Short mmCIF file of C-alpha atoms in Angstrom, two decimals:
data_model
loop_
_atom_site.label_atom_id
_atom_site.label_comp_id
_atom_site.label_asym_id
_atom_site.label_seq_id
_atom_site.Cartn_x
_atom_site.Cartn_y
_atom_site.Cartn_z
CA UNK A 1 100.70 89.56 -36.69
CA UNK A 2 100.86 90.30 -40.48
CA UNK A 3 101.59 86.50 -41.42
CA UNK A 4 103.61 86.14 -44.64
CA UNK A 5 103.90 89.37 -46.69
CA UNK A 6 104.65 89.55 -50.23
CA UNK A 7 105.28 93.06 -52.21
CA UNK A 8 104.55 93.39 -54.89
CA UNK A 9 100.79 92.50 -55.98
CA UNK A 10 101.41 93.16 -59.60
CA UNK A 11 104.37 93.79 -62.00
CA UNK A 12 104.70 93.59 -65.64
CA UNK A 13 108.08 93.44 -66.66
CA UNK A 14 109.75 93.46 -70.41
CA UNK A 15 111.71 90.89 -71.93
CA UNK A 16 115.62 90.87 -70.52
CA UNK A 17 114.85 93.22 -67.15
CA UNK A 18 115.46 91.94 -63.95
CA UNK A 19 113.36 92.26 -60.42
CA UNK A 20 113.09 90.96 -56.87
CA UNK A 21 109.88 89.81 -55.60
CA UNK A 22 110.11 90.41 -51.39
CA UNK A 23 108.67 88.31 -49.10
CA UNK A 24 108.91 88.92 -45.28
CA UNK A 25 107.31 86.70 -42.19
CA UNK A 26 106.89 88.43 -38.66
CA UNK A 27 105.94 84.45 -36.92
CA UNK A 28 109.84 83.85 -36.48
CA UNK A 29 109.58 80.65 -38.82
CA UNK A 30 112.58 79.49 -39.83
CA UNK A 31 111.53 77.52 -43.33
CA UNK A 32 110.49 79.65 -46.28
CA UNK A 33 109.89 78.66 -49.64
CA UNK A 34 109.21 80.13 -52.86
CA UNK A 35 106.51 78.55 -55.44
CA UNK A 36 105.18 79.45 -58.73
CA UNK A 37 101.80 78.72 -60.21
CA UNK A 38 101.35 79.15 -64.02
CA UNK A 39 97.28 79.21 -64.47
CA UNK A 40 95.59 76.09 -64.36
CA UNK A 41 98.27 74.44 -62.79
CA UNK A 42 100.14 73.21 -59.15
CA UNK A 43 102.44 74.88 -57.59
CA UNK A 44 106.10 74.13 -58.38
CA UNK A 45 108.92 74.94 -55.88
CA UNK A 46 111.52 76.86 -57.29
CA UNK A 47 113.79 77.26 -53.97
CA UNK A 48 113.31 77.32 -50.18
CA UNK A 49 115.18 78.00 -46.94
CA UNK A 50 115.74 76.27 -43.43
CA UNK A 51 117.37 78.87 -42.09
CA UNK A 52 119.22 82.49 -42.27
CA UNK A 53 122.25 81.76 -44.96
CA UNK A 54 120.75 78.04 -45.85
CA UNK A 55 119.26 77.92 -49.14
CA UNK A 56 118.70 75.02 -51.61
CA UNK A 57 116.93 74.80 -55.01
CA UNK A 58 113.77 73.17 -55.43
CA UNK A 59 111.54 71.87 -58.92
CA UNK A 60 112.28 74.62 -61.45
CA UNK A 61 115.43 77.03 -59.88
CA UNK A 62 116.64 78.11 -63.28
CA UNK A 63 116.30 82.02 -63.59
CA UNK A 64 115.63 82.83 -60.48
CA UNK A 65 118.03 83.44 -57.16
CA UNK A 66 117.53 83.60 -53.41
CA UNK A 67 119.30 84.85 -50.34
CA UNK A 68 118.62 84.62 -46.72
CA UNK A 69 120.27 86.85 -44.67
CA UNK A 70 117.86 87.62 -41.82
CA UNK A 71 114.98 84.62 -40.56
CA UNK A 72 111.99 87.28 -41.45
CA UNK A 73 113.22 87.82 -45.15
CA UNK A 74 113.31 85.69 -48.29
CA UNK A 75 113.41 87.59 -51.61
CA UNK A 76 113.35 86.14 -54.94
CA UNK A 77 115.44 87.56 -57.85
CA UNK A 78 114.64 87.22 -61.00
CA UNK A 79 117.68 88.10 -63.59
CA UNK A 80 117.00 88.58 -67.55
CA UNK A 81 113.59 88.03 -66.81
CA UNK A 82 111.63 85.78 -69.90
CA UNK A 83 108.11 84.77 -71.18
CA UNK A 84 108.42 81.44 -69.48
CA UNK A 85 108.82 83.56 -65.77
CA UNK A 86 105.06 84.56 -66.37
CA UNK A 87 103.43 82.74 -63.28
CA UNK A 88 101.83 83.79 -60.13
CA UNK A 89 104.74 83.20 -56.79
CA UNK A 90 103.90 82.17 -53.64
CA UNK A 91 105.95 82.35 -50.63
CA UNK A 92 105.26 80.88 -47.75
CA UNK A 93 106.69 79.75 -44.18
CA UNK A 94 106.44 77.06 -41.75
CA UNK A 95 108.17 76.39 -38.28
CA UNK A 96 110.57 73.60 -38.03
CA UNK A 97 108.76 70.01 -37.62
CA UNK A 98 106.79 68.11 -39.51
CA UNK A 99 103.61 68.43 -37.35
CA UNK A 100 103.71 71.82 -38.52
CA UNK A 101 102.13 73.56 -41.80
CA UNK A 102 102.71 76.47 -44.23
CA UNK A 103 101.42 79.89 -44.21
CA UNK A 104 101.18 81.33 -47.48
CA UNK A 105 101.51 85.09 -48.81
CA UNK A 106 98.75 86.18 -51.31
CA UNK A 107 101.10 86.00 -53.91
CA UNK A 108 102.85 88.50 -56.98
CA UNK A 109 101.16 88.07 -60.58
CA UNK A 110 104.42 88.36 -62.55
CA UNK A 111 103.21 88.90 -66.52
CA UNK A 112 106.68 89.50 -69.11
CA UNK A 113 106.12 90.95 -71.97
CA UNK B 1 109.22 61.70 -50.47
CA UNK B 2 105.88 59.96 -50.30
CA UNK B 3 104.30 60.44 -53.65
CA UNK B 4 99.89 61.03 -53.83
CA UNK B 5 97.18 60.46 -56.35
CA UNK B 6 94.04 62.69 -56.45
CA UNK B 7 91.56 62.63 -58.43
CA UNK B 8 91.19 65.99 -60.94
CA UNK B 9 88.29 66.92 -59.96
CA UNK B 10 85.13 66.22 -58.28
CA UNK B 11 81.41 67.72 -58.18
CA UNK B 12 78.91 68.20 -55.13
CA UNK B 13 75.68 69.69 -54.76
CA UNK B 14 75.49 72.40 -51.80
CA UNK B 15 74.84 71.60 -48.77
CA UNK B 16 75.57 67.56 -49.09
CA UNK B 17 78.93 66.11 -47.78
CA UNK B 18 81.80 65.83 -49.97
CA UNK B 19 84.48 62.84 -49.16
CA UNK B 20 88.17 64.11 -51.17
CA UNK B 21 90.15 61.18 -51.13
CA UNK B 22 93.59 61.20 -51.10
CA UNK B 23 95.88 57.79 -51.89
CA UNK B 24 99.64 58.38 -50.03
CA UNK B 25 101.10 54.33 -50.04
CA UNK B 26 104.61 55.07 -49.35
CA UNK B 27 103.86 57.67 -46.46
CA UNK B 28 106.65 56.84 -43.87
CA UNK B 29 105.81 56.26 -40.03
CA UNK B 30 106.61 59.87 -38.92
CA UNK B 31 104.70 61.86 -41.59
CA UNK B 32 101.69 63.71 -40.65
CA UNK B 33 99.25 64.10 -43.57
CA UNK B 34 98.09 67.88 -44.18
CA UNK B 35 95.47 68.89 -46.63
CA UNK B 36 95.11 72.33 -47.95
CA UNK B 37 92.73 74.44 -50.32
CA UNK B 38 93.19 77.38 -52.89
CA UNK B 39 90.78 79.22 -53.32
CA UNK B 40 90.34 80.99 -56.87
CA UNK B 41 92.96 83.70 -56.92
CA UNK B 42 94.48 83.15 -53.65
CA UNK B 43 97.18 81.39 -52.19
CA UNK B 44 96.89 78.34 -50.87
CA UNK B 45 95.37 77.96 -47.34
CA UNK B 46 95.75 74.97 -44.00
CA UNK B 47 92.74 73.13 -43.58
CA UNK B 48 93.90 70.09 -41.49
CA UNK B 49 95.97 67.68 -40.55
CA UNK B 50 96.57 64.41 -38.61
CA UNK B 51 99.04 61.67 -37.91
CA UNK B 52 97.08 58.05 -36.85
CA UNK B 53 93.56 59.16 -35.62
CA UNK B 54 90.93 60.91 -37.18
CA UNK B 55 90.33 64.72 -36.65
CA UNK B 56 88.09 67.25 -37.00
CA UNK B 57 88.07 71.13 -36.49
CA UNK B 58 85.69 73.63 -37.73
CA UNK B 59 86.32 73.44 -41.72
CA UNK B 60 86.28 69.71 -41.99
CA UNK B 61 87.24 66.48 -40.68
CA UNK B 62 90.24 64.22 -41.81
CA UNK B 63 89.66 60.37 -42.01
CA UNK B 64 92.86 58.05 -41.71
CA UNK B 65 92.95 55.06 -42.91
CA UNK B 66 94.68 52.33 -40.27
CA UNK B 67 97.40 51.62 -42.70
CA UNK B 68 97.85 55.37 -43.08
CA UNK B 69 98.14 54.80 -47.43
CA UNK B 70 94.88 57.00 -47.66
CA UNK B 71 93.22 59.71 -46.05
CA UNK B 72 89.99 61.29 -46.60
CA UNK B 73 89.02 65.40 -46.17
CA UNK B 74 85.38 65.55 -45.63
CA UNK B 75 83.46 68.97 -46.15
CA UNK B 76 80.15 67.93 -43.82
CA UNK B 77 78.11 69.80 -45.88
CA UNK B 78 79.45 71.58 -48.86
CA UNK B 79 79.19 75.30 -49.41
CA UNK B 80 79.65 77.95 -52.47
CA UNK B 81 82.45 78.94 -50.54
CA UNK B 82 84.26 75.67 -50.55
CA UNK B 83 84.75 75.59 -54.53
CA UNK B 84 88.54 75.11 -54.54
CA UNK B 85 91.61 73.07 -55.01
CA UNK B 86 92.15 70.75 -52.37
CA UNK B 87 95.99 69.51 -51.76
CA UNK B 88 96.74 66.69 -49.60
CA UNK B 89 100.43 66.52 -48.82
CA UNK B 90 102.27 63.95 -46.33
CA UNK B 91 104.81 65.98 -44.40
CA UNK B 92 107.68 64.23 -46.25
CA UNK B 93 106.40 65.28 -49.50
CA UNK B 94 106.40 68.50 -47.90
CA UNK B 95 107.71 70.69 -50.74
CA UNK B 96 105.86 69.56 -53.39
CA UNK B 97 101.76 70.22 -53.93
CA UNK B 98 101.39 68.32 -57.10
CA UNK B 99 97.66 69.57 -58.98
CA UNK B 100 95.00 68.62 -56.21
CA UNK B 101 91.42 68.34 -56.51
CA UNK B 102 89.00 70.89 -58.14
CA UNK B 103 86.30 70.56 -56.37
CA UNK B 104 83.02 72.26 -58.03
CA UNK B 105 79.85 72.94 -55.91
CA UNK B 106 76.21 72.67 -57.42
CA UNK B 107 73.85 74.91 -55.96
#
């Protein structure tokens, strides 16, 4: 059982390029949710998922897309990527019901230069 | 969503208890309170949760108030390992992890 995996680790990216940050669960959860952190901060929720083809945007969507096309996979696209977008993300899963709590990835340090 | 207040921070000496409280007054009847930490450069990680009673499992212990507004994650006695931020999020503020508590620990 891998947990939540996110690829990848590192990336430095220029000014205007675009990327996807993947992020795959093997626990069959069907909420995920994508977070960023910029340093010394909380994490802000920039969209999540209840389910394959549901997606909604959280705190801070602008720049960034989702899709959700299988329940293990929830990448995050970042298009014309800018200074602002350098944060650390966080994806992470949780079953459905509100007993039950998130399991995190370790998380893509995203630096654009 | 019900909206919490933590303190910033807080300091302990090892090995002495540590009480994080966590204020959650408009917590509705069905949410179960869930406190995680982050750890420096990692994601954030489950350390407990409860509902109406107190709880306790290996990393800590979770006091309830009867009203449910507050909650209290105590470390029994703190560690060097247990420097982190400490979240405490009702289930129906589920989405949102606002800044937590930075806890430091003296040795």
């Amino acid at each position: 059982n891998a947990g939540v995996t996110q690829t990848p680790k590192f990336r430095i990216l220029k000014i205007g390029q675009s990327m996807t940050l993947q992020c795959a669960q093997d626990m069959n959860h069907n909420y995920m949710y994508w977070y960023r952190q910029d340093p010394g901060m909380g994490l802000k929720l920039i969209y999540y998922s209840v389910g394959a083809g549901i997606t909604d945007k959280g705190e801070v969507p602008n720049g960034y897309n989702v899709s959700r096309s299988t329940t293990e996979d929830f990448p995050l696209r970042l298009e014309l990527a800018a200074p602002s977008q350098t944060s650390v993300y966080f994806c992470a899963s949780r079953r459905q019901g509100l007993i039950y709590g998130y399991t995190f990835g370790s998380g893509t340090r995203l630096t654009v230069v | 969503d019900a909206k919490t207040t933590q303190p910033n921070s807080m300091e302990s000496n090892e090995e002495e208890p540590v009480h994080l409280p966590c204020n959650h007054s408009t917590i509705s009847g069905t949410d179960y309170i869930h406190w995680y930490r982050q750890l420096p450069s990692q994601g954030p990680e489950y350390v407990i949760h409860g509902l109406t009673s107190n709880v306790n499992n290996r990393m800590a212990s979770l006091a309830i108030a009867e009203d449910r507004k507050s909650s209290t994650l105590i470390l029994h006695r703190a560690t060097l390992r247990d420097a982190a931020v400490y979240y405490c999020i009702p289930t129906g503020n589920q989405f949102y992890f606002g800044t937590g508590t930075s806890l430091t620990v003296i040795p």
